[in-house]
PDB file of N, CA and C in Angstrom:
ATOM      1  N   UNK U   1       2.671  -7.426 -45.817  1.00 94.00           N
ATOM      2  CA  UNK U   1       1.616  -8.213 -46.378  1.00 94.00           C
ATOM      3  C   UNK U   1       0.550  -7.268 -46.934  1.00 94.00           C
ATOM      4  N   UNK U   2      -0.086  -7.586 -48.009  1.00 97.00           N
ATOM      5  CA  UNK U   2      -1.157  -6.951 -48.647  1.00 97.00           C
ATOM      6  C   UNK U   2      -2.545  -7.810 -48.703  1.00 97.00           C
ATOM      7  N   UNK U   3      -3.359  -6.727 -48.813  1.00 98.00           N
ATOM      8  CA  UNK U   3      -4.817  -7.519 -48.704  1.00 98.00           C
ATOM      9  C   UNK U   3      -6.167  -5.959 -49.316  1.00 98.00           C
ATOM     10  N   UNK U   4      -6.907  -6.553 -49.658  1.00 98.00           N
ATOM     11  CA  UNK U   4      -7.995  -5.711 -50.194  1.00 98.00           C
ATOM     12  C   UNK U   4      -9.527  -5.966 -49.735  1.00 98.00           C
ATOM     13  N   UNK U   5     -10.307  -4.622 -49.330  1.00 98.00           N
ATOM     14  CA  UNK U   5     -10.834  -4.664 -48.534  1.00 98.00           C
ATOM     15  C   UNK U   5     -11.976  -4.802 -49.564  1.00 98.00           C
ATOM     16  N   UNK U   6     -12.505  -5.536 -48.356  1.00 97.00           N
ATOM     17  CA  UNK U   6     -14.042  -6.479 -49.227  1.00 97.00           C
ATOM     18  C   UNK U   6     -15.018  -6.010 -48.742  1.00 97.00           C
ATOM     19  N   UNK U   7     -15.319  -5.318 -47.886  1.00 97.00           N
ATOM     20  CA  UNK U   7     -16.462  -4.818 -47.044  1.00 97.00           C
ATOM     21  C   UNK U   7     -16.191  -3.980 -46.176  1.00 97.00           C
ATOM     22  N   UNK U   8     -16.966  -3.168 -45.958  1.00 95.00           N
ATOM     23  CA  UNK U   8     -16.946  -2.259 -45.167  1.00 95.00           C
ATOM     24  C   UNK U   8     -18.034  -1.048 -44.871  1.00 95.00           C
ATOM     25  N   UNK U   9     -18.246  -0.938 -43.211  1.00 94.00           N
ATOM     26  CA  UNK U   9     -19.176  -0.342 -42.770  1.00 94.00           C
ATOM     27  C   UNK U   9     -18.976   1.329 -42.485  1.00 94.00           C
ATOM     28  N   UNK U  10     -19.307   1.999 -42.377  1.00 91.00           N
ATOM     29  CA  UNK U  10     -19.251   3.209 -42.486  1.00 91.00           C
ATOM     30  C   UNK U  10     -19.925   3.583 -41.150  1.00 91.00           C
ATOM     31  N   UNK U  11     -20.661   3.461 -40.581  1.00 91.00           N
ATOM     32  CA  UNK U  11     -21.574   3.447 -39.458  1.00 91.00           C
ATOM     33  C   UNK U  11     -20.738   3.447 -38.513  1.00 91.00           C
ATOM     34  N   UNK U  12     -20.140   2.292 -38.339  1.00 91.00           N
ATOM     35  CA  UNK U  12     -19.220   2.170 -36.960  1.00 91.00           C
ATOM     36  C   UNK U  12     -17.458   2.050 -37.429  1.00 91.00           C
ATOM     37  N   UNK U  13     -16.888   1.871 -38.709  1.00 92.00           N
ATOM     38  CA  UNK U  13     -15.559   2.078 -39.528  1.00 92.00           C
ATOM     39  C   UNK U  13     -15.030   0.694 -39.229  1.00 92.00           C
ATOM     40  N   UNK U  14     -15.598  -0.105 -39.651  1.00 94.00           N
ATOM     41  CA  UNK U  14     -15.033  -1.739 -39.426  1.00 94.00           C
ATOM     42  C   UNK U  14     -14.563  -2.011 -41.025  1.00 94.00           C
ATOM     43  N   UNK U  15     -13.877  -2.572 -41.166  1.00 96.00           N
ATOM     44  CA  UNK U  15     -13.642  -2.611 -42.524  1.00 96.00           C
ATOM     45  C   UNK U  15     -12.901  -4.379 -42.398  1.00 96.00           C
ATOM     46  N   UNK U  16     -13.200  -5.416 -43.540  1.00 97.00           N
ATOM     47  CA  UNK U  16     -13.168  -6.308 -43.708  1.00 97.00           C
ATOM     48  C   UNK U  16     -12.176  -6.576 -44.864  1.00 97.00           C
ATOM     49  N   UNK U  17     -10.493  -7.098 -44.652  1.00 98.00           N
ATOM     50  CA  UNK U  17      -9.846  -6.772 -45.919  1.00 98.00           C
ATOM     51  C   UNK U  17      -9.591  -8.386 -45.952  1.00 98.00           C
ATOM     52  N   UNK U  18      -9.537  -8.713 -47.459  1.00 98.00           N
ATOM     53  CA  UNK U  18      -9.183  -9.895 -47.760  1.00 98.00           C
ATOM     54  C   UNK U  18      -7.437 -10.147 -48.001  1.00 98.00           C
ATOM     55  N   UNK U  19      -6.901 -11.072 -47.393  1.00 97.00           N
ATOM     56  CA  UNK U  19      -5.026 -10.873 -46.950  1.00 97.00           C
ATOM     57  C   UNK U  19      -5.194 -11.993 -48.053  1.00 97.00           C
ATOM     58  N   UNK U  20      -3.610 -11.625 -48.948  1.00 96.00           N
ATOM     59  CA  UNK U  20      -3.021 -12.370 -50.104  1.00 96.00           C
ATOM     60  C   UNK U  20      -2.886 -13.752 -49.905  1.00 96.00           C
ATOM     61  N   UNK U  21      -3.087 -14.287 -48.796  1.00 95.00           N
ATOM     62  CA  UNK U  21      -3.140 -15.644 -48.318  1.00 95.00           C
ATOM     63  C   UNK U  21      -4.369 -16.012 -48.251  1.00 95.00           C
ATOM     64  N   UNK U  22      -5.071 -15.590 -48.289  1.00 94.00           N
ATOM     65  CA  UNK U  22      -6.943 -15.807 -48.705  1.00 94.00           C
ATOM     66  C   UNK U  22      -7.882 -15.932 -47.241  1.00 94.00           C
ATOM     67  N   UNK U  23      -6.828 -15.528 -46.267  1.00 96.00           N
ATOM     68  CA  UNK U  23      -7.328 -14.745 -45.164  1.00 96.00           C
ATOM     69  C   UNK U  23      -8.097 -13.768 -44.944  1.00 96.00           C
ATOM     70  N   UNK U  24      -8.879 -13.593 -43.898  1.00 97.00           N
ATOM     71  CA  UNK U  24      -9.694 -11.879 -43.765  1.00 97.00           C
ATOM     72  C   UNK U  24      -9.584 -11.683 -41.996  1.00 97.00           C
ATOM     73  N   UNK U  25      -9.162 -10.565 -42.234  1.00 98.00           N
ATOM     74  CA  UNK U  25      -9.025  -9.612 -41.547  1.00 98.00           C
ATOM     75  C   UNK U  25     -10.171  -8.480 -41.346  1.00 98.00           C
ATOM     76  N   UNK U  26     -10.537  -8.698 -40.229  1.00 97.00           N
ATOM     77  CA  UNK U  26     -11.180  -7.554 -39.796  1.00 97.00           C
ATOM     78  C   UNK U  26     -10.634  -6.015 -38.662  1.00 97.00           C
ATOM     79  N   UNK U  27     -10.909  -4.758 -39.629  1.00 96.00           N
ATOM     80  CA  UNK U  27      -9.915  -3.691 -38.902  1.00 96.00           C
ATOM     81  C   UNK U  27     -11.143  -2.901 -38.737  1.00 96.00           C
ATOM     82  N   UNK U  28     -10.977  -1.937 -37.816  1.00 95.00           N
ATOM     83  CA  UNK U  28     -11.927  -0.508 -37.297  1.00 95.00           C
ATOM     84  C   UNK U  28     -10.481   0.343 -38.024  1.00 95.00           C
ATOM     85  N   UNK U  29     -11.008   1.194 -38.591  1.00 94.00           N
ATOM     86  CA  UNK U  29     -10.321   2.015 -39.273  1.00 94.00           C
ATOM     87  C   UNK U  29     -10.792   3.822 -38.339  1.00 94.00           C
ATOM     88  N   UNK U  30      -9.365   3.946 -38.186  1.00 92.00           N
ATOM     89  CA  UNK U  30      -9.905   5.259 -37.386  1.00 92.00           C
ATOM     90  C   UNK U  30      -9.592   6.682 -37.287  1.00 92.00           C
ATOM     91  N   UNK U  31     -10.057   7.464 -37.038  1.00 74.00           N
ATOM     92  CA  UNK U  31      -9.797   9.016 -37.072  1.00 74.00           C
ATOM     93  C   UNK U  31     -10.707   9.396 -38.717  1.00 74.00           C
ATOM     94  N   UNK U  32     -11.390   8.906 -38.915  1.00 66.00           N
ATOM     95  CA  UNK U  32     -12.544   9.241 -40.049  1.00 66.00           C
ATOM     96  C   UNK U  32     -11.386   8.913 -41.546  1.00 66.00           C
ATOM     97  N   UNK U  33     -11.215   7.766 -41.621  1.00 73.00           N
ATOM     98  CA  UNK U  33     -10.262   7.543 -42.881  1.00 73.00           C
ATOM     99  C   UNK U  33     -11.410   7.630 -43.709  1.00 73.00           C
ATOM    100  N   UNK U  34     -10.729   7.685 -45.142  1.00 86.00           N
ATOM    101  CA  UNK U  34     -12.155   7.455 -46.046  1.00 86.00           C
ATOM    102  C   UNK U  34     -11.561   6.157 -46.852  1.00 86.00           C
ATOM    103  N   UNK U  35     -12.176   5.233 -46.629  1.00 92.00           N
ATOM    104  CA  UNK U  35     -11.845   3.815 -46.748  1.00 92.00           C
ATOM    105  C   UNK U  35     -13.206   3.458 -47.909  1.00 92.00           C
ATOM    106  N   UNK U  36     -12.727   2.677 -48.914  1.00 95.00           N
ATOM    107  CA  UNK U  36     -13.688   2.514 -50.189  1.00 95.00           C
ATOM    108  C   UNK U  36     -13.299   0.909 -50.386  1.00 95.00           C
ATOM    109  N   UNK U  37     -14.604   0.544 -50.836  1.00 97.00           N
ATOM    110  CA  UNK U  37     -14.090  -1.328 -50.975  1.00 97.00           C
ATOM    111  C   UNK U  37     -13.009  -1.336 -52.412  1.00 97.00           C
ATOM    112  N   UNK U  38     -12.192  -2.106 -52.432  1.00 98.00           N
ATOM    113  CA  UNK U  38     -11.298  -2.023 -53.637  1.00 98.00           C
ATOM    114  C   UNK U  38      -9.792  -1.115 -53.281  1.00 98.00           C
ATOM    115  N   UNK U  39      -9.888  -0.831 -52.413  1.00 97.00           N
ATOM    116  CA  UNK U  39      -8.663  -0.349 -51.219  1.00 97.00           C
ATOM    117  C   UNK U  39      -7.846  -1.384 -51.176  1.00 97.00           C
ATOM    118  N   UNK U  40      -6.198  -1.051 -51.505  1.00 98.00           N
ATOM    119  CA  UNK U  40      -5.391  -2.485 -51.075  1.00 98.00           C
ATOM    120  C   UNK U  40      -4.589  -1.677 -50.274  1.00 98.00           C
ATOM    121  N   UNK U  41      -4.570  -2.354 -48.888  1.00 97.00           N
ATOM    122  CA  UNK U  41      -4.299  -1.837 -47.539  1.00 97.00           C
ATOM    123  C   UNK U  41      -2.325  -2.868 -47.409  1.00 97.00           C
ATOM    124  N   UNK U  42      -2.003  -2.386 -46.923  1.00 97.00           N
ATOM    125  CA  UNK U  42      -0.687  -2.853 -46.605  1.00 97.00           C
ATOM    126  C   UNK U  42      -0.070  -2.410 -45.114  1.00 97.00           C
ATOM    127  N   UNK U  43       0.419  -3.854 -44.594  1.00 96.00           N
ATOM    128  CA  UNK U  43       1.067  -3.872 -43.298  1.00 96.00           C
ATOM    129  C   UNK U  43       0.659  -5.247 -42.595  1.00 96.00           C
ATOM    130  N   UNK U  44       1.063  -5.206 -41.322  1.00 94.00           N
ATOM    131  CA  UNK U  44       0.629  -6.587 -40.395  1.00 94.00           C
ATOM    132  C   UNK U  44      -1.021  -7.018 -40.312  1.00 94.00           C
ATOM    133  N   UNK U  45      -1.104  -7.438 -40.953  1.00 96.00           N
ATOM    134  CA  UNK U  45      -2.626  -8.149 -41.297  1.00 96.00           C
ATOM    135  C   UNK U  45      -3.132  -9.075 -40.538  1.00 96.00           C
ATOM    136  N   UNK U  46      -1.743  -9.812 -39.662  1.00 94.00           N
ATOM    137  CA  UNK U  46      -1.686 -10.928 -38.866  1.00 94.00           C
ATOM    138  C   UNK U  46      -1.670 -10.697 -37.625  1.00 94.00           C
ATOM    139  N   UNK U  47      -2.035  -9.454 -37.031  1.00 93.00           N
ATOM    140  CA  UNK U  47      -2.185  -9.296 -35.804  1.00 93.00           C
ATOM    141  C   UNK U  47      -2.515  -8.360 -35.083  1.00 93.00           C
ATOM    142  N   UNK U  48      -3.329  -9.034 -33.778  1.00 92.00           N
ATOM    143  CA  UNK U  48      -4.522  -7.956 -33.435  1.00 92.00           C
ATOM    144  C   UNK U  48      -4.039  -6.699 -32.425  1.00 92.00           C
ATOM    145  N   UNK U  49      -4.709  -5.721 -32.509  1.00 93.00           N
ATOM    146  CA  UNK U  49      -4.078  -4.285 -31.757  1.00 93.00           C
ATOM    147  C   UNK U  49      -3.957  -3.159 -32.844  1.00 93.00           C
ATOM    148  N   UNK U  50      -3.503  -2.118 -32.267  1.00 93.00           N
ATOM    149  CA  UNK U  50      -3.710  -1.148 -32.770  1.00 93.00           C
ATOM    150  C   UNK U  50      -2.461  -0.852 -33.571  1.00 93.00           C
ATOM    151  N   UNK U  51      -2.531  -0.436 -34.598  1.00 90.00           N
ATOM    152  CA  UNK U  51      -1.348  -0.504 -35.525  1.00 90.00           C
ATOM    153  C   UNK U  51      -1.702   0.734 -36.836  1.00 90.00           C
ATOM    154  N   UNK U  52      -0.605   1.123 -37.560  1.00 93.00           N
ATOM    155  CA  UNK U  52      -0.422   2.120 -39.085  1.00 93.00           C
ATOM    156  C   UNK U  52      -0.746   0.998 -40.304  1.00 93.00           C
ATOM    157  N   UNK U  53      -1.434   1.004 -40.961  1.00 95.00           N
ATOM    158  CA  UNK U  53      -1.379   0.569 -42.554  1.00 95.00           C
ATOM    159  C   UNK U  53      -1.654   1.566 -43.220  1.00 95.00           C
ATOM    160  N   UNK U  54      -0.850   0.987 -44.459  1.00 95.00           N
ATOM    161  CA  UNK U  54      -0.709   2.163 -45.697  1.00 95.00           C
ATOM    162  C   UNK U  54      -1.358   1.263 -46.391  1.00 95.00           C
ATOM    163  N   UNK U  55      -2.624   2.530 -46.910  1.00 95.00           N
ATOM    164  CA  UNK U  55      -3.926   2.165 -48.224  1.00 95.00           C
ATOM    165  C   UNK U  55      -2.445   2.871 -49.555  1.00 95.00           C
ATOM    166  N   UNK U  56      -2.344   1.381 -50.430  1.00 96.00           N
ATOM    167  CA  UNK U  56      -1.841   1.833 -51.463  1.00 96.00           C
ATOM    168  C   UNK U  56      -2.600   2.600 -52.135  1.00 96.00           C
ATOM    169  N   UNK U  57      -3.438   2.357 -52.267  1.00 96.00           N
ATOM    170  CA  UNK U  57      -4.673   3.166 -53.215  1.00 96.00           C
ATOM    171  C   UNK U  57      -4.628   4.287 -53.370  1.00 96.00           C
ATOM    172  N   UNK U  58      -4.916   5.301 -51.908  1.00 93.00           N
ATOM    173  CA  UNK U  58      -5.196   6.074 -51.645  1.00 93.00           C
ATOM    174  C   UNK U  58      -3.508   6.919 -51.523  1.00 93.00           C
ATOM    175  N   UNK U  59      -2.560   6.131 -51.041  1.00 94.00           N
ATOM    176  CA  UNK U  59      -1.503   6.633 -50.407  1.00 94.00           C
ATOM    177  C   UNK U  59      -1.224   7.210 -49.650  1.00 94.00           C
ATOM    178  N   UNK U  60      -1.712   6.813 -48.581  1.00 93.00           N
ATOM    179  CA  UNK U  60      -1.819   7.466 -47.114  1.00 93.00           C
ATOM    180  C   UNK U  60      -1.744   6.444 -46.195  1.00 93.00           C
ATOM    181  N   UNK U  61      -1.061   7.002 -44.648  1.00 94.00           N
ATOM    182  CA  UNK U  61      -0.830   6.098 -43.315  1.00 94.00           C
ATOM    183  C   UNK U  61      -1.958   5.987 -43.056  1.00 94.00           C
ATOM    184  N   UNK U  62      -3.176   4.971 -42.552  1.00 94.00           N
ATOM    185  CA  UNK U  62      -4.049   4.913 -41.621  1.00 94.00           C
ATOM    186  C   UNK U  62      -3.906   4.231 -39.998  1.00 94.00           C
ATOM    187  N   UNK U  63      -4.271   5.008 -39.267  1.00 94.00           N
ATOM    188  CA  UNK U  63      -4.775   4.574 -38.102  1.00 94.00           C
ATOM    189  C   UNK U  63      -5.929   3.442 -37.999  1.00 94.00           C
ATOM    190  N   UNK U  64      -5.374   2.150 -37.964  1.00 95.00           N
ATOM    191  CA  UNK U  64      -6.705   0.545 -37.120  1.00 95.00           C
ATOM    192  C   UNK U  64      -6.157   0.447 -36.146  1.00 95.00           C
ATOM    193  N   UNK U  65      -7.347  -0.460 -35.728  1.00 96.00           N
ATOM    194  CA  UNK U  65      -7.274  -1.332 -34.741  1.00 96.00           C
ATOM    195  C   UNK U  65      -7.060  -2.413 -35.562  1.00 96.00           C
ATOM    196  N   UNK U  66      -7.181  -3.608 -35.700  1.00 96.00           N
ATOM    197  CA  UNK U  66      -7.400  -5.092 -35.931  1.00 96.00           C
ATOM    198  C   UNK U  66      -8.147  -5.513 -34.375  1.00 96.00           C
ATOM    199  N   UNK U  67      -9.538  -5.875 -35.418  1.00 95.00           N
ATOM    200  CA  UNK U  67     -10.535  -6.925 -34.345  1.00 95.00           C
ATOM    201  C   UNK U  67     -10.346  -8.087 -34.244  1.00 95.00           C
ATOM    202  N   UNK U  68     -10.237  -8.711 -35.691  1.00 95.00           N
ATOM    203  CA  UNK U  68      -9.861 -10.029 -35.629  1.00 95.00           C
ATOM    204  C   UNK U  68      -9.124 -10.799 -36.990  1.00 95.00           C
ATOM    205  N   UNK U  69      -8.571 -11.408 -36.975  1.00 96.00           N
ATOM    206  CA  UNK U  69      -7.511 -12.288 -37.921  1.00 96.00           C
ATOM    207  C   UNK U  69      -7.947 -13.801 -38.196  1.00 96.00           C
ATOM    208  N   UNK U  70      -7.511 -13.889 -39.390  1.00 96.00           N
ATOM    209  CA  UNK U  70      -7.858 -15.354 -40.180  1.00 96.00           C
ATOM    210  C   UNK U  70      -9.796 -16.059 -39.654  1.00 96.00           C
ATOM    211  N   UNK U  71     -10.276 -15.062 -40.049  1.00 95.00           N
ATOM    212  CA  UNK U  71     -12.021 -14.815 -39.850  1.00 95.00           C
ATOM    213  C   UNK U  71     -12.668 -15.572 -40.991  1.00 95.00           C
ATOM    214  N   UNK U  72     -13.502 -16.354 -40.563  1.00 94.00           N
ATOM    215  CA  UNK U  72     -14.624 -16.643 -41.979  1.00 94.00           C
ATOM    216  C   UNK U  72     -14.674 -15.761 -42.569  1.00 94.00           C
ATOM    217  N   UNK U  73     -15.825 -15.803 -43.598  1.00 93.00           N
ATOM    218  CA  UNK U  73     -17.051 -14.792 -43.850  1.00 93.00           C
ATOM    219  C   UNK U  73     -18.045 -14.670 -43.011  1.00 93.00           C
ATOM    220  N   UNK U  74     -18.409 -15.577 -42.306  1.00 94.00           N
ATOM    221  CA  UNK U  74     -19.612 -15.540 -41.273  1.00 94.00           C
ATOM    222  C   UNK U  74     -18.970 -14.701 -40.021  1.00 94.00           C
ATOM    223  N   UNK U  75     -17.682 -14.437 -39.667  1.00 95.00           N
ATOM    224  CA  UNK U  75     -17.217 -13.924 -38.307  1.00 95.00           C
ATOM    225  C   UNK U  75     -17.058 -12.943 -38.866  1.00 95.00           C
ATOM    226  N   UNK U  76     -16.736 -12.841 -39.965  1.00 95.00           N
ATOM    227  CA  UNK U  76     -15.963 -11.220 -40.682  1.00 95.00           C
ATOM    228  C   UNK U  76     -17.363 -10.235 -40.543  1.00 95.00           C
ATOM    229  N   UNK U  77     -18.616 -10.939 -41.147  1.00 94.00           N
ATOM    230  CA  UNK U  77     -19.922 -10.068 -41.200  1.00 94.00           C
ATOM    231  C   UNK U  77     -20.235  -9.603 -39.725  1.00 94.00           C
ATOM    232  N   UNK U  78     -20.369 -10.890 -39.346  1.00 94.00           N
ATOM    233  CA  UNK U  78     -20.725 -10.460 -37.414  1.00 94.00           C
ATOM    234  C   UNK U  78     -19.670  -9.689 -36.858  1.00 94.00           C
ATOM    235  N   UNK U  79     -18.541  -9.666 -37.514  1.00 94.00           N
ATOM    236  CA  UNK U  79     -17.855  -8.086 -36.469  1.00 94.00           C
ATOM    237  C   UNK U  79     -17.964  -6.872 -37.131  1.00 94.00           C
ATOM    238  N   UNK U  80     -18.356  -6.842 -38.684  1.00 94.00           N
ATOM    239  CA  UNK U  80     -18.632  -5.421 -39.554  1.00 94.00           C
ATOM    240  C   UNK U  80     -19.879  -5.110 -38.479  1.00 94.00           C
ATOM    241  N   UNK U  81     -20.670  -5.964 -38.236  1.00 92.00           N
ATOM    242  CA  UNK U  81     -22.091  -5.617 -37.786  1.00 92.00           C
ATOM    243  C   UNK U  81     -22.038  -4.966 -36.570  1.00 92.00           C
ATOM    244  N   UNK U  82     -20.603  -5.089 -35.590  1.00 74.00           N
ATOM    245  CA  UNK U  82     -20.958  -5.084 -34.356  1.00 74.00           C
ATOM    246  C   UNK U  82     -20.382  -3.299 -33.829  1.00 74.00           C
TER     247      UNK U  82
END
């Protein structure tokens, strides 16, 4: 599954990707990725834990977590924030 990231914090590496199903996903992106909004991220979008996605963009494996799945906008902001 693919999805493109709509937001994202830099502060704490939460990153907010929008899934091709018009879902959002919220991931902590980790080990200092350099993650840019307009990133189309690929892999399990649908579920939470720690997992590899590949930023087509960039073309590289990243290390997330997934915080949370099928999120508002109002839950997606309150976990970038947290």
């Amino acid at each position: 599954m693919r999805g493109k990231v709509i937001a994202y914090n830099p502060r704490n590496g939460m990153g907010a990707i929008q899934v091709e199903d018009g879902s959002i996903t919220v991931a902590e992106f980790i080990g200092g990725c350099d993650i840019e909004i307009g990133d189309v991220m690929q892999g399990d979008l649908h579920q939470d834990g720690g997992f590899e996605l590949y930023n087509v963009t960039q073309e590289e494996m990243m290390d997330v977590s997934i915080e949370g799945t099928d999120c508002s906008r109002q839950m997606a902001s309150r976990l970038l924030q947290t």
